[in-house]
């Protein structure tokens, strides 16, 4: 938006005079720039409150005697009725024309309707900031943190409620998508509207534990003191080659070993605390929304968990399946640790076997683990693990095709959603709270925050 600079300058001059006056009156002599900034911010906040009030009171226009009601009946002008909202400037009380008296019993304030205002509630602007705090910080910390930015108090409960509301919207969007992608007619329609399918698309799935507070004594007894649940997380993404000049220190080393470095882009996360079959439906639905089923090459990079590969086989049987390189490599490290007590021998074995795995010679890796399995239980388990996942470990082939072989994207999602939010000190969750906060954070990580806020402002007004 463009503003009239002369007017702005005029207001600023007056503001400067006013703040100076206030400072003199307060008897402050040793002032620093920070004090002046704070005085200006405080007065700007007050101005914001008052300006918002004026704006809303002016926005009503001419008062009409009667207006049409949604039911087709007539609403009559009653009076100028006061309402309160919580905005980015703080609490604002304003008056607007109120109409009522229809046979249906409803009444309305056209100004509220026009601006999507819900009296007594948080505005869209404040919900954005409060929600951002809620997906990032423990609610208690968010309260202190927000205070420094907003210069007024928002309660812990408000932060929680607004964050969960955004999560609930994401949950609703997820459910609608799941519903639509189970519906034959919708799927058919989608086939007809097919745009260009992605050339190469990746999917990854993982899970991380979240502690849920038992709801009652019975649950407490059942779960012991703590009730851990799996938050299942998935991600759809594409790969792109990192240009030389943008490579990080770590990526430079990688480039020397592997030639190119690929990074993920257009990441879309989805998550839920739900059984695998329910999560599978979300996998399918979100997959359809990124055209995973039409991708020329679809690649799943995941750790070795059986439920994950079962879902991939069920919904995307044509996908290339790759076990995350780092998980596979880690198995070898642990075998070496248990099977060899002499460091030189351990190192020698590990170096050779890791190279075999890197070159996709999985049969040699299996044989080597079997050789060690008499003395090492881990080696026996590893032999089974590599046998079960043999075709998912043809790393030389995958690398020459230019595929990503690490599932770092979804692991980073787990870290950002679970470690960096759900497991923060001070965080206590009931099941719904954990799911909704995780979904809101996943939306933000996926660049869908603005569309969530948009969905929020489209919610029907409370009567
Ligand atoms: Zn009516």
mmCIF file of C-alpha atoms in Angstrom, residues 168-333:
data_model
loop_
_atom_site.group_PDB
_atom_site.id
_atom_site.type_symbol
_atom_site.label_atom_id
_atom_site.label_comp_id
_atom_site.label_asym_id
_atom_site.label_seq_id
_atom_site.Cartn_x
_atom_site.Cartn_y
_atom_site.Cartn_z
ATOM 1 C CA UNK A 168 -7.635 -27.956 13.909
ATOM 2 C CA UNK A 169 -8.029 -26.208 10.566
ATOM 3 C CA UNK A 170 -5.134 -28.221 9.155
ATOM 4 C CA UNK A 171 -6.739 -31.367 10.568
ATOM 5 C CA UNK A 172 -9.995 -30.483 8.836
ATOM 6 C CA UNK A 173 -8.173 -29.830 5.546
ATOM 7 C CA UNK A 174 -6.418 -33.203 5.945
ATOM 8 C CA UNK A 175 -9.698 -34.978 6.608
ATOM 9 C CA UNK A 176 -11.406 -33.350 3.626
ATOM 10 C CA UNK A 177 -8.512 -34.341 1.407
ATOM 11 C CA UNK A 178 -8.585 -37.936 2.707
ATOM 12 C CA UNK A 179 -12.327 -38.047 2.077
ATOM 13 C CA UNK A 180 -11.985 -36.651 -1.439
ATOM 14 C CA UNK A 181 -9.190 -39.016 -2.404
ATOM 15 C CA UNK A 182 -11.235 -42.036 -1.268
ATOM 16 C CA UNK A 183 -14.068 -40.943 -3.496
ATOM 17 C CA UNK A 184 -14.139 -42.615 -6.891
ATOM 18 C CA UNK A 185 -15.890 -39.707 -8.630
ATOM 19 C CA UNK A 186 -13.374 -37.183 -7.271
ATOM 20 C CA UNK A 187 -10.476 -39.381 -8.317
ATOM 21 C CA UNK A 188 -11.942 -39.704 -11.808
ATOM 22 C CA UNK A 189 -12.357 -35.958 -12.087
ATOM 23 C CA UNK A 190 -8.778 -35.551 -11.012
ATOM 24 C CA UNK A 191 -7.592 -37.868 -13.781
ATOM 25 C CA UNK A 192 -9.321 -35.588 -16.297
ATOM 26 C CA UNK A 193 -7.793 -32.374 -14.874
ATOM 27 C CA UNK A 194 -4.305 -33.870 -14.901
ATOM 28 C CA UNK A 195 -1.664 -31.219 -15.301
ATOM 29 C CA UNK A 196 1.951 -32.039 -15.923
ATOM 30 C CA UNK A 197 3.021 -34.686 -13.422
ATOM 31 C CA UNK A 198 6.351 -34.224 -11.634
ATOM 32 C CA UNK A 199 9.335 -35.752 -13.351
ATOM 33 C CA UNK A 200 10.906 -37.059 -10.152
ATOM 34 C CA UNK A 201 9.320 -36.940 -6.719
ATOM 35 C CA UNK A 202 10.417 -38.169 -3.311
ATOM 36 C CA UNK A 203 8.495 -39.403 -0.309
ATOM 37 C CA UNK A 204 9.783 -40.198 3.170
ATOM 38 C CA UNK A 205 8.055 -41.451 6.305
ATOM 39 C CA UNK A 206 9.272 -41.658 9.873
ATOM 40 C CA UNK A 207 7.982 -41.560 13.433
ATOM 41 C CA UNK A 208 9.037 -40.035 16.748
ATOM 42 C CA UNK A 209 7.814 -40.581 20.291
ATOM 43 C CA UNK A 210 5.712 -37.975 22.071
ATOM 44 C CA UNK A 211 4.785 -38.114 25.737
ATOM 45 C CA UNK A 212 1.059 -37.809 26.320
ATOM 46 C CA UNK A 213 -0.330 -37.098 29.778
ATOM 47 C CA UNK A 214 -2.819 -39.776 30.834
ATOM 48 C CA UNK A 215 -6.372 -38.394 30.853
ATOM 49 C CA UNK A 216 -7.514 -40.141 34.025
ATOM 50 C CA UNK A 217 -6.482 -42.551 36.773
ATOM 51 C CA UNK A 218 -7.359 -45.557 34.658
ATOM 52 C CA UNK A 219 -5.117 -44.463 31.800
ATOM 53 C CA UNK A 220 -2.406 -43.634 34.279
ATOM 54 C CA UNK A 221 -2.527 -47.148 35.679
ATOM 55 C CA UNK A 222 -2.520 -48.664 32.198
ATOM 56 C CA UNK A 223 0.347 -46.630 30.843
ATOM 57 C CA UNK A 224 2.477 -46.516 33.954
ATOM 58 C CA UNK A 225 3.383 -42.949 34.680
ATOM 59 C CA UNK A 226 4.117 -42.037 31.102
ATOM 60 C CA UNK A 227 2.258 -42.660 27.924
ATOM 61 C CA UNK A 228 4.442 -42.489 24.811
ATOM 62 C CA UNK A 229 2.801 -42.320 21.414
ATOM 63 C CA UNK A 230 4.274 -42.305 17.920
ATOM 64 C CA UNK A 231 3.839 -39.146 15.919
ATOM 65 C CA UNK A 232 4.044 -40.397 12.359
ATOM 66 C CA UNK A 233 5.488 -37.871 9.940
ATOM 67 C CA UNK A 234 5.686 -37.923 6.179
ATOM 68 C CA UNK A 235 7.189 -35.585 3.634
ATOM 69 C CA UNK A 236 6.849 -35.106 -0.121
ATOM 70 C CA UNK A 237 9.667 -33.247 -1.837
ATOM 71 C CA UNK A 238 11.721 -32.782 -4.944
ATOM 72 C CA UNK A 239 15.491 -32.815 -5.354
ATOM 73 C CA UNK A 240 17.735 -30.203 -6.895
ATOM 74 C CA UNK A 241 21.478 -30.031 -7.403
ATOM 75 C CA UNK A 242 23.209 -27.587 -5.058
ATOM 76 C CA UNK A 243 25.273 -25.116 -7.148
ATOM 77 C CA UNK A 244 29.016 -24.971 -6.306
ATOM 78 C CA UNK A 245 28.891 -21.522 -4.762
ATOM 79 C CA UNK A 246 25.984 -22.412 -2.453
ATOM 80 C CA UNK A 247 27.587 -25.519 -0.974
ATOM 81 C CA UNK A 248 28.066 -25.550 2.784
ATOM 82 C CA UNK A 249 31.298 -26.820 4.342
ATOM 83 C CA UNK A 250 29.719 -30.245 4.883
ATOM 84 C CA UNK A 251 28.330 -30.306 1.363
ATOM 85 C CA UNK A 252 31.784 -29.512 -0.073
ATOM 86 C CA UNK A 253 33.150 -32.663 1.532
ATOM 87 C CA UNK A 254 30.199 -34.621 0.228
ATOM 88 C CA UNK A 255 30.689 -33.222 -3.261
ATOM 89 C CA UNK A 256 34.275 -34.442 -3.249
ATOM 90 C CA UNK A 257 33.188 -37.964 -2.375
ATOM 91 C CA UNK A 258 30.038 -38.187 -4.435
ATOM 92 C CA UNK A 259 30.380 -35.734 -7.316
ATOM 93 C CA UNK A 260 27.140 -33.833 -6.873
ATOM 94 C CA UNK A 261 25.131 -32.774 -3.862
ATOM 95 C CA UNK A 262 21.357 -32.874 -4.029
ATOM 96 C CA UNK A 263 19.086 -30.972 -1.688
ATOM 97 C CA UNK A 264 15.356 -31.163 -1.120
ATOM 98 C CA UNK A 265 12.965 -28.423 -2.196
ATOM 99 C CA UNK A 266 9.182 -27.905 -2.129
ATOM 100 C CA UNK A 267 8.920 -29.912 1.088
ATOM 101 C CA UNK A 268 5.392 -30.735 2.215
ATOM 102 C CA UNK A 269 5.037 -32.326 5.622
ATOM 103 C CA UNK A 270 2.027 -34.172 7.017
ATOM 104 C CA UNK A 271 1.648 -35.880 10.375
ATOM 105 C CA UNK A 272 -0.701 -37.575 12.809
ATOM 106 C CA UNK A 273 -0.778 -39.717 15.919
ATOM 107 C CA UNK A 274 -2.745 -42.575 14.420
ATOM 108 C CA UNK A 275 -2.510 -46.274 13.571
ATOM 109 C CA UNK A 276 -0.606 -47.110 10.367
ATOM 110 C CA UNK A 277 -3.775 -47.826 8.344
ATOM 111 C CA UNK A 278 -5.261 -44.406 9.117
ATOM 112 C CA UNK A 279 -1.940 -42.703 8.434
ATOM 113 C CA UNK A 280 -1.805 -44.617 5.146
ATOM 114 C CA UNK A 281 -4.944 -42.827 3.977
ATOM 115 C CA UNK A 282 -3.294 -39.483 4.732
ATOM 116 C CA UNK A 283 -0.187 -40.662 2.841
ATOM 117 C CA UNK A 284 -2.330 -41.507 -0.169
ATOM 118 C CA UNK A 285 -4.373 -38.292 -0.052
ATOM 119 C CA UNK A 286 -1.404 -35.933 0.380
ATOM 120 C CA UNK A 287 0.398 -37.950 -2.307
ATOM 121 C CA UNK A 288 -2.483 -37.334 -4.722
ATOM 122 C CA UNK A 289 -2.313 -33.622 -3.992
ATOM 123 C CA UNK A 290 1.304 -33.524 -5.200
ATOM 124 C CA UNK A 291 0.607 -35.997 -8.058
ATOM 125 C CA UNK A 292 2.820 -38.681 -6.545
ATOM 126 C CA UNK A 293 0.743 -41.329 -8.295
ATOM 127 C CA UNK A 294 1.538 -39.764 -11.673
ATOM 128 C CA UNK A 295 5.197 -38.913 -11.085
ATOM 129 C CA UNK A 296 7.472 -40.364 -13.769
ATOM 130 C CA UNK A 297 9.799 -41.578 -11.039
ATOM 131 C CA UNK A 298 8.612 -41.837 -7.447
ATOM 132 C CA UNK A 299 11.268 -42.608 -4.859
ATOM 133 C CA UNK A 300 10.732 -43.475 -1.217
ATOM 134 C CA UNK A 301 13.733 -43.045 1.064
ATOM 135 C CA UNK A 302 12.966 -44.316 4.561
ATOM 136 C CA UNK A 303 14.505 -46.195 7.446
ATOM 137 C CA UNK A 304 13.914 -49.939 7.598
ATOM 138 C CA UNK A 305 10.646 -50.002 9.619
ATOM 139 C CA UNK A 306 8.287 -52.660 8.311
ATOM 140 C CA UNK A 307 5.058 -50.646 8.683
ATOM 141 C CA UNK A 308 6.533 -47.942 6.462
ATOM 142 C CA UNK A 309 7.380 -50.278 3.581
ATOM 143 C CA UNK A 310 3.986 -51.958 3.936
ATOM 144 C CA UNK A 311 2.270 -48.607 3.390
ATOM 145 C CA UNK A 312 4.514 -47.775 0.436
ATOM 146 C CA UNK A 313 3.766 -51.172 -1.162
ATOM 147 C CA UNK A 314 0.057 -50.764 -0.558
ATOM 148 C CA UNK A 315 -0.379 -47.233 -1.946
ATOM 149 C CA UNK A 316 2.544 -46.639 -4.296
ATOM 150 C CA UNK A 317 3.640 -50.088 -5.496
ATOM 151 C CA UNK A 318 5.522 -48.650 -8.483
ATOM 152 C CA UNK A 319 7.834 -46.524 -6.298
ATOM 153 C CA UNK A 320 11.582 -47.047 -6.107
ATOM 154 C CA UNK A 321 12.332 -48.041 -2.496
ATOM 155 C CA UNK A 322 15.560 -46.964 -0.826
ATOM 156 C CA UNK A 323 16.658 -47.620 2.743
ATOM 157 C CA UNK A 324 18.207 -44.472 4.158
ATOM 158 C CA UNK A 325 21.968 -44.786 3.685
ATOM 159 C CA UNK A 326 22.800 -43.520 7.168
ATOM 160 C CA UNK A 327 20.565 -46.072 8.904
ATOM 161 C CA UNK A 328 22.134 -48.882 6.891
ATOM 162 C CA UNK A 329 25.658 -47.624 7.550
ATOM 163 C CA UNK A 330 24.866 -47.274 11.236
ATOM 164 C CA UNK A 331 23.933 -50.977 11.455
ATOM 165 C CA UNK A 332 27.432 -51.843 10.275
ATOM 166 C CA UNK A 333 29.017 -49.544 12.842
#
